[in-house]
Amino acid sequence: MTDLQLAQSFSMMALNAQRSLEMTTAKKMALRCIAAAVILEVYLDKGFTQSKNQLALKKDVLEQSHTMLYQEIILKSLARRNAKKSWDLKDWLKRASKLSGSKLKSLERAVSDSLKELGLLEEIPHLLGCDLYFHSAGVSIKGYRSDIQEYSRISEGIRAEILEDGPVTDETICMLWLLRESGCMHDLFSRNELDIVSARMYKLYQGSPLAKALYPIRIHRGIELATKQFLRMKKEVVRTQVGSGLNFLFPILERSQAVFIDMEAMFSNPAARLHDVKQRLESKGHTVTVLKEGQIPTIKIDNIVYEAIPHAIYGRVPIHGVRLIPKPLF
């Protein structure tokens, strides 16, 4: 088992399935929170001196041999931009999350390279490249895939601490905040479980000094979170026949959330549809596990679980296939 730092663990959750070559809204949100995770990582490692509620970076932090490049990018950027280097935790997190786009790209390269060196992150053809329109046009899109076993270990560890009674580590307290601010909470918890998570976070807020200081802080940008929530809303609507029309209003956004895979034969049976879906996905380098067969199969593609819903696109010639709609892993 690899001993990962907080920012690396969160990056495995946040970068998984993101496009590696484009700065999408979702990836920008993830990178802002990864920058904040660096501050929390240094904070947990006692890299700050504290006077009342003011935190100052210890002088020797950037001189230590084990300091990671992604840490240097964030800490040096904040030190260069501001003469004052003593702020409260809220200011440190907000300043880190507001770094320029070029700094966020540098952070992405550094943290992804650190995970690649450990064999925990790779770039493969993005799932969107399996969509009919991109596949038929020969468009190549790259994306990140986190190591499946390590991704499961991290997500199951967080779930176990939060959904079961018992102590919660400072790292998990931070991870919950990062998942909330990045809009990734739905990736780990079902709708019903989110009520339990909310109650647990409130209990932590009442009893943990770290949670009391951290949980009231908001760093996400409203327009970015609204865009991500809008995409999630359209995912839910597209499950109905009425909602499927949204694909024509927002074709690029919708296909990135609900990939359409065409079938070789019209009106194929469920077994044949599932075979065609697996064949398309595996030909693009994806790892596919069938969790449930039937009229609407449930399949795990790399680290994300999807429902393969029968669907048709109507034009001059109807095209039959399935839409892959993400659903909670648990």
Short mmCIF file of C-alpha atoms in Angstrom, two decimals:
data_model
loop_
_atom_site.label_atom_id
_atom_site.label_comp_id
_atom_site.label_asym_id
_atom_site.label_seq_id
_atom_site.Cartn_x
_atom_site.Cartn_y
_atom_site.Cartn_z
CA MET A 1 0.00 0.00 0.00
CA THR A 2 1.42 3.38 -1.03
CA ASP A 3 1.59 6.05 1.68
CA LEU A 4 0.15 9.08 -0.10
CA GLN A 5 0.04 12.68 1.00
CA LEU A 6 -3.35 14.38 1.39
CA ALA A 7 -3.06 16.33 -1.88
CA GLN A 8 -2.09 13.18 -3.76
CA SER A 9 -5.00 11.17 -2.33
CA PHE A 10 -7.47 13.92 -3.18
CA SER A 11 -5.94 14.33 -6.65
CA MET A 12 -6.62 10.67 -7.38
CA MET A 13 -10.29 11.31 -6.65
CA ALA A 14 -10.52 14.71 -8.35
CA LEU A 15 -8.49 14.07 -11.53
CA ASN A 16 -9.93 10.63 -12.27
CA ALA A 17 -11.86 10.72 -15.59
CA GLN A 18 -10.96 14.36 -16.18
CA ARG A 19 -9.72 15.36 -19.64
CA SER A 20 -5.96 15.64 -19.39
CA LEU A 21 -5.34 18.06 -22.28
CA GLU A 22 -8.21 20.55 -21.84
CA MET A 23 -9.03 22.91 -18.97
CA THR A 24 -12.69 22.10 -18.47
CA THR A 25 -14.84 23.74 -15.80
CA ALA A 26 -14.85 20.54 -13.75
CA LYS A 27 -11.07 20.20 -13.92
CA LYS A 28 -10.56 23.85 -12.98
CA MET A 29 -12.70 23.28 -9.88
CA ALA A 30 -10.65 20.18 -9.08
CA LEU A 31 -7.33 22.03 -9.44
CA ARG A 32 -8.47 24.91 -7.23
CA CYS A 33 -9.26 22.37 -4.52
CA ILE A 34 -5.99 20.49 -5.09
CA ALA A 35 -4.20 23.81 -4.48
CA ALA A 36 -6.15 24.15 -1.23
CA ALA A 37 -5.30 20.52 -0.39
CA VAL A 38 -1.60 21.45 -0.56
CA ILE A 39 -2.15 24.07 2.17
CA LEU A 40 -4.05 21.57 4.32
CA GLU A 41 -1.33 18.99 3.73
CA VAL A 42 1.38 21.37 4.99
CA TYR A 43 -0.90 22.40 7.87
CA LEU A 44 -1.37 18.77 8.99
CA ASP A 45 2.39 18.20 8.70
CA LYS A 46 3.02 21.09 11.15
CA GLY A 47 4.55 23.27 8.44
CA PHE A 48 3.07 26.47 9.89
CA THR A 49 3.79 28.37 13.06
CA GLN A 50 0.62 29.66 14.69
CA SER A 51 0.09 32.86 16.65
CA LYS A 52 -3.53 33.13 17.74
CA ASN A 53 -5.39 32.45 14.48
CA GLN A 54 -2.53 33.58 12.20
CA LEU A 55 -0.46 30.99 10.33
CA ALA A 56 3.05 31.68 9.03
CA LEU A 57 4.95 29.19 6.88
CA LYS A 58 8.01 27.83 8.66
CA LYS A 59 11.23 29.04 7.01
CA ASP A 60 12.67 25.57 6.51
CA VAL A 61 9.61 24.00 4.84
CA LEU A 62 10.74 24.71 1.27
CA GLU A 63 14.31 23.72 2.08
CA GLN A 64 13.48 20.19 3.20
CA SER A 65 14.59 17.41 0.88
CA HIS A 66 11.21 15.67 0.99
CA THR A 67 9.26 18.77 -0.11
CA MET A 68 7.26 17.84 -3.21
CA LEU A 69 7.35 19.93 -6.39
CA TYR A 70 3.58 20.50 -6.28
CA GLN A 71 4.00 21.92 -2.77
CA GLU A 72 6.74 24.29 -3.96
CA ILE A 73 4.54 25.59 -6.80
CA ILE A 74 1.78 26.66 -4.41
CA LEU A 75 3.87 27.88 -1.49
CA LYS A 76 6.42 29.81 -3.55
CA SER A 77 3.67 31.40 -5.64
CA LEU A 78 1.92 32.69 -2.52
CA ALA A 79 5.20 33.88 -1.00
CA ARG A 80 6.23 35.80 -4.13
CA ARG A 81 2.87 37.48 -4.66
CA ASN A 82 2.47 38.83 -1.13
CA ALA A 83 4.83 40.64 1.20
CA LYS A 84 2.70 39.53 4.13
CA LYS A 85 3.01 35.79 4.62
CA SER A 86 0.92 35.39 7.76
CA TRP A 87 -2.80 34.78 7.33
CA ASP A 88 -5.51 32.74 8.96
CA LEU A 89 -6.43 29.34 7.51
CA LYS A 90 -9.29 30.80 5.47
CA ASP A 91 -7.00 33.29 3.72
CA TRP A 92 -4.36 30.66 2.98
CA LEU A 93 -6.96 28.39 1.38
CA LYS A 94 -8.66 31.15 -0.58
CA ARG A 95 -5.37 32.60 -1.87
CA ALA A 96 -4.18 29.16 -2.97
CA SER A 97 -7.44 28.46 -4.80
CA LYS A 98 -7.30 31.82 -6.62
CA LEU A 99 -3.90 31.32 -8.26
CA SER A 100 -3.69 31.97 -11.99
CA GLY A 101 -4.57 29.47 -14.68
CA SER A 102 -0.90 29.00 -15.57
CA LYS A 103 -0.09 28.12 -11.96
CA LEU A 104 -2.97 25.66 -11.87
CA LYS A 105 -1.62 23.99 -15.01
CA SER A 106 1.83 23.77 -13.43
CA LEU A 107 0.21 22.24 -10.34
CA GLU A 108 -1.64 19.73 -12.49
CA ARG A 109 1.58 18.61 -14.20
CA ALA A 110 3.46 18.34 -10.91
CA VAL A 111 0.85 16.39 -8.97
CA SER A 112 -0.02 14.12 -11.92
CA ASP A 113 3.68 13.40 -12.51
CA SER A 114 4.12 12.48 -8.85
CA LEU A 115 1.26 9.98 -9.13
CA LYS A 116 2.47 8.63 -12.48
CA GLU A 117 5.88 7.93 -10.95
CA LEU A 118 4.12 5.81 -8.32
CA GLY A 119 2.12 3.99 -11.00
CA LEU A 120 -1.14 5.37 -9.60
CA LEU A 121 -2.26 7.59 -12.50
CA GLU A 122 -2.19 7.16 -16.26
CA GLU A 123 -3.50 8.86 -19.37
CA ILE A 124 -5.79 6.80 -21.57
CA PRO A 125 -8.36 7.62 -24.28
CA HIS A 126 -11.19 9.52 -22.56
CA LEU A 127 -14.61 7.88 -22.35
CA LEU A 128 -16.01 10.71 -24.46
CA GLY A 129 -13.97 9.35 -27.37
CA CYS A 130 -16.28 6.32 -27.38
CA ASP A 131 -19.29 8.52 -28.14
CA LEU A 132 -20.76 8.00 -31.61
CA TYR A 133 -19.92 11.47 -32.90
CA PHE A 134 -16.33 11.49 -31.67
CA HIS A 135 -15.69 7.81 -32.50
CA SER A 136 -17.00 8.10 -36.07
CA ALA A 137 -14.99 11.29 -36.64
CA GLY A 138 -11.80 9.72 -35.32
CA VAL A 139 -11.40 12.40 -32.65
CA SER A 140 -8.84 11.48 -29.98
CA ILE A 141 -9.45 12.74 -26.43
CA LYS A 142 -7.13 11.91 -23.56
CA GLY A 143 -8.16 11.53 -19.93
CA TYR A 144 -6.80 10.53 -16.53
CA ARG A 145 -7.44 7.16 -14.95
CA SER A 146 -6.49 6.60 -11.32
CA ASP A 147 -5.27 3.18 -10.27
CA ILE A 148 -8.43 1.17 -9.69
CA GLN A 149 -7.31 -0.58 -6.49
CA GLU A 150 -5.92 2.58 -4.88
CA TYR A 151 -8.98 4.60 -5.90
CA SER A 152 -11.20 2.00 -4.24
CA ARG A 153 -9.03 1.91 -1.12
CA ILE A 154 -9.24 5.69 -0.68
CA SER A 155 -12.98 5.95 -1.37
CA GLU A 156 -13.88 2.95 0.79
CA GLY A 157 -11.71 4.28 3.62
CA ILE A 158 -13.51 7.62 3.61
CA ARG A 159 -16.90 5.94 3.48
CA ALA A 160 -16.04 3.59 6.34
CA GLU A 161 -14.99 6.45 8.63
CA ILE A 162 -18.01 8.61 7.86
CA LEU A 163 -20.85 6.10 7.54
CA GLU A 164 -19.82 4.00 10.52
CA ASP A 165 -19.52 5.03 14.16
CA GLY A 166 -15.99 5.63 15.33
CA PRO A 167 -13.17 8.18 15.28
CA VAL A 168 -12.50 10.27 12.17
CA THR A 169 -8.93 11.21 11.24
CA ASP A 170 -7.88 14.77 10.42
CA GLU A 171 -7.11 13.61 6.86
CA THR A 172 -10.71 12.43 6.39
CA ILE A 173 -12.05 15.68 7.88
CA CYS A 174 -10.05 17.52 5.23
CA MET A 175 -11.06 15.12 2.46
CA LEU A 176 -14.76 15.69 3.21
CA TRP A 177 -14.28 19.44 2.92
CA LEU A 178 -12.33 19.06 -0.34
CA LEU A 179 -14.99 16.76 -1.80
CA ARG A 180 -17.68 19.26 -0.84
CA GLU A 181 -15.87 22.26 -2.31
CA SER A 182 -14.99 20.44 -5.54
CA GLY A 183 -18.54 19.16 -6.08
CA CYS A 184 -17.31 15.54 -5.94
CA MET A 185 -19.37 14.39 -2.96
CA HIS A 186 -21.82 12.60 -5.26
CA ASP A 187 -18.97 10.48 -6.62
CA LEU A 188 -18.63 8.71 -3.27
CA PHE A 189 -22.04 8.86 -1.64
CA SER A 190 -25.58 8.13 -2.77
CA ARG A 191 -28.38 10.63 -2.25
CA ASN A 192 -29.62 8.82 0.83
CA GLU A 193 -26.12 8.63 2.28
CA LEU A 194 -25.56 12.37 1.84
CA ASP A 195 -28.01 13.00 4.71
CA ILE A 196 -25.81 10.84 6.94
CA VAL A 197 -22.69 12.65 5.71
CA SER A 198 -24.26 16.04 6.42
CA ALA A 199 -25.19 15.01 9.96
CA ARG A 200 -21.72 13.56 10.56
CA MET A 201 -20.00 16.71 9.29
CA TYR A 202 -22.14 18.80 11.66
CA LYS A 203 -21.17 16.53 14.55
CA LEU A 204 -17.50 16.89 13.58
CA TYR A 205 -17.94 20.65 13.40
CA GLN A 206 -19.18 20.63 16.98
CA GLY A 207 -16.45 18.37 18.36
CA SER A 208 -13.30 18.79 16.24
CA PRO A 209 -11.23 22.01 16.32
CA LEU A 210 -10.04 21.33 12.76
CA ALA A 211 -13.57 20.83 11.43
CA LYS A 212 -14.78 23.90 13.34
CA ALA A 213 -12.12 26.02 11.63
CA LEU A 214 -12.41 24.40 8.19
CA TYR A 215 -16.05 23.60 7.44
CA PRO A 216 -17.41 27.19 7.41
CA ILE A 217 -14.83 28.11 4.72
CA ARG A 218 -16.03 28.26 1.11
CA ILE A 219 -13.58 28.50 -1.78
CA HIS A 220 -15.64 27.27 -4.73
CA ARG A 221 -16.72 29.79 -7.35
CA GLY A 222 -20.46 30.02 -7.83
CA ILE A 223 -20.46 29.92 -11.63
CA GLU A 224 -18.20 26.86 -11.76
CA LEU A 225 -20.22 24.94 -9.20
CA ALA A 226 -23.47 25.99 -10.89
CA THR A 227 -22.16 24.67 -14.21
CA LYS A 228 -21.21 21.35 -12.66
CA GLN A 229 -24.56 21.06 -10.88
CA PHE A 230 -26.32 21.92 -14.16
CA LEU A 231 -24.52 19.06 -15.89
CA ARG A 232 -25.55 16.73 -13.08
CA MET A 233 -29.15 17.93 -13.39
CA LYS A 234 -29.13 17.18 -17.12
CA LYS A 235 -27.79 13.70 -16.41
CA GLU A 236 -30.87 13.01 -14.32
CA VAL A 237 -33.28 14.54 -16.81
CA VAL A 238 -31.87 12.57 -19.75
CA ARG A 239 -33.09 9.37 -18.10
CA THR A 240 -36.59 10.23 -19.35
CA GLN A 241 -37.83 10.39 -22.93
CA VAL A 242 -38.70 14.07 -22.44
CA GLY A 243 -35.24 14.86 -21.09
CA SER A 244 -33.44 13.20 -23.98
CA GLY A 245 -34.16 16.26 -26.12
CA LEU A 246 -31.66 18.27 -24.09
CA ASN A 247 -28.94 16.50 -26.03
CA PHE A 248 -29.78 18.63 -29.05
CA LEU A 249 -29.71 21.89 -27.10
CA PHE A 250 -26.35 21.24 -25.44
CA PRO A 251 -24.67 18.58 -27.59
CA ILE A 252 -21.07 18.83 -26.36
CA LEU A 253 -21.91 19.26 -22.69
CA GLU A 254 -24.51 16.53 -22.73
CA ARG A 255 -22.37 13.96 -24.54
CA SER A 256 -19.60 14.49 -22.01
CA GLN A 257 -22.06 13.46 -19.30
CA ALA A 258 -24.09 10.85 -21.19
CA VAL A 259 -21.96 9.06 -23.80
CA PHE A 260 -23.95 7.46 -26.63
CA ILE A 261 -22.60 4.18 -28.03
CA ASP A 262 -24.21 2.96 -31.25
CA MET A 263 -24.99 -0.70 -31.84
CA GLU A 264 -24.02 -2.79 -34.85
CA ALA A 265 -27.59 -4.07 -35.21
CA MET A 266 -30.94 -2.33 -34.77
CA PHE A 267 -33.25 -3.64 -32.03
CA SER A 268 -30.51 -5.90 -30.65
CA ASN A 269 -31.27 -7.87 -27.49
CA PRO A 270 -29.77 -6.90 -24.10
CA ALA A 271 -26.95 -9.45 -24.33
CA ALA A 272 -25.92 -8.23 -27.79
CA ARG A 273 -26.07 -4.59 -26.68
CA LEU A 274 -23.88 -5.30 -23.69
CA HIS A 275 -21.39 -7.16 -25.89
CA ASP A 276 -21.14 -4.21 -28.31
CA VAL A 277 -20.69 -1.74 -25.46
CA LYS A 278 -17.89 -3.78 -23.87
CA GLN A 279 -16.20 -4.25 -27.23
CA ARG A 280 -16.20 -0.49 -27.95
CA LEU A 281 -14.94 0.43 -24.49
CA GLU A 282 -12.23 -2.22 -24.28
CA SER A 283 -10.98 -1.32 -27.75
CA LYS A 284 -10.27 2.17 -26.34
CA GLY A 285 -8.30 0.82 -23.38
CA HIS A 286 -10.98 0.97 -20.69
CA THR A 287 -11.41 -1.66 -17.98
CA VAL A 288 -15.03 -2.87 -17.94
CA THR A 289 -16.74 -4.88 -15.20
CA VAL A 290 -20.38 -5.94 -15.56
CA LEU A 291 -22.13 -5.45 -12.22
CA LYS A 292 -25.66 -6.25 -13.35
CA GLU A 293 -27.06 -7.62 -16.59
CA GLY A 294 -30.58 -7.19 -17.94
CA GLN A 295 -32.56 -4.63 -19.92
CA ILE A 296 -30.60 -1.78 -18.27
CA PRO A 297 -27.19 -3.20 -17.31
CA THR A 298 -24.98 -1.63 -14.67
CA ILE A 299 -21.31 -1.58 -15.62
CA LYS A 300 -18.18 -0.24 -13.97
CA ILE A 301 -15.89 1.54 -16.43
CA ASP A 302 -12.49 2.05 -14.84
CA ASN A 303 -13.47 3.72 -11.52
CA ILE A 304 -16.98 4.94 -12.34
CA VAL A 305 -20.26 3.03 -12.41
CA TYR A 306 -22.73 3.64 -15.26
CA GLU A 307 -26.16 2.49 -16.31
CA ALA A 308 -26.30 1.47 -19.97
CA ILE A 309 -29.75 2.76 -20.94
CA PRO A 310 -31.19 1.74 -24.36
CA HIS A 311 -31.57 4.84 -26.50
CA ALA A 312 -32.01 5.91 -30.10
CA ILE A 313 -31.03 9.00 -32.08
CA TYR A 314 -33.57 9.92 -34.74
CA GLY A 315 -32.55 11.56 -37.99
CA ARG A 316 -32.96 10.48 -41.56
CA VAL A 317 -31.93 7.03 -40.34
CA PRO A 318 -32.55 6.00 -36.69
CA ILE A 319 -29.42 4.98 -34.81
CA HIS A 320 -29.96 2.56 -31.94
CA GLY A 321 -27.59 2.15 -29.03
CA VAL A 322 -27.18 2.90 -25.34
CA ARG A 323 -26.43 5.97 -23.26
CA LEU A 324 -23.96 5.58 -20.41
CA ILE A 325 -25.35 7.53 -17.45
CA PRO A 326 -23.09 7.83 -14.37
CA LYS A 327 -24.58 6.69 -11.07
CA PRO A 328 -23.19 6.60 -7.53
CA LEU A 329 -20.56 3.91 -7.04
CA PHE A 330 -22.16 2.68 -3.81
#
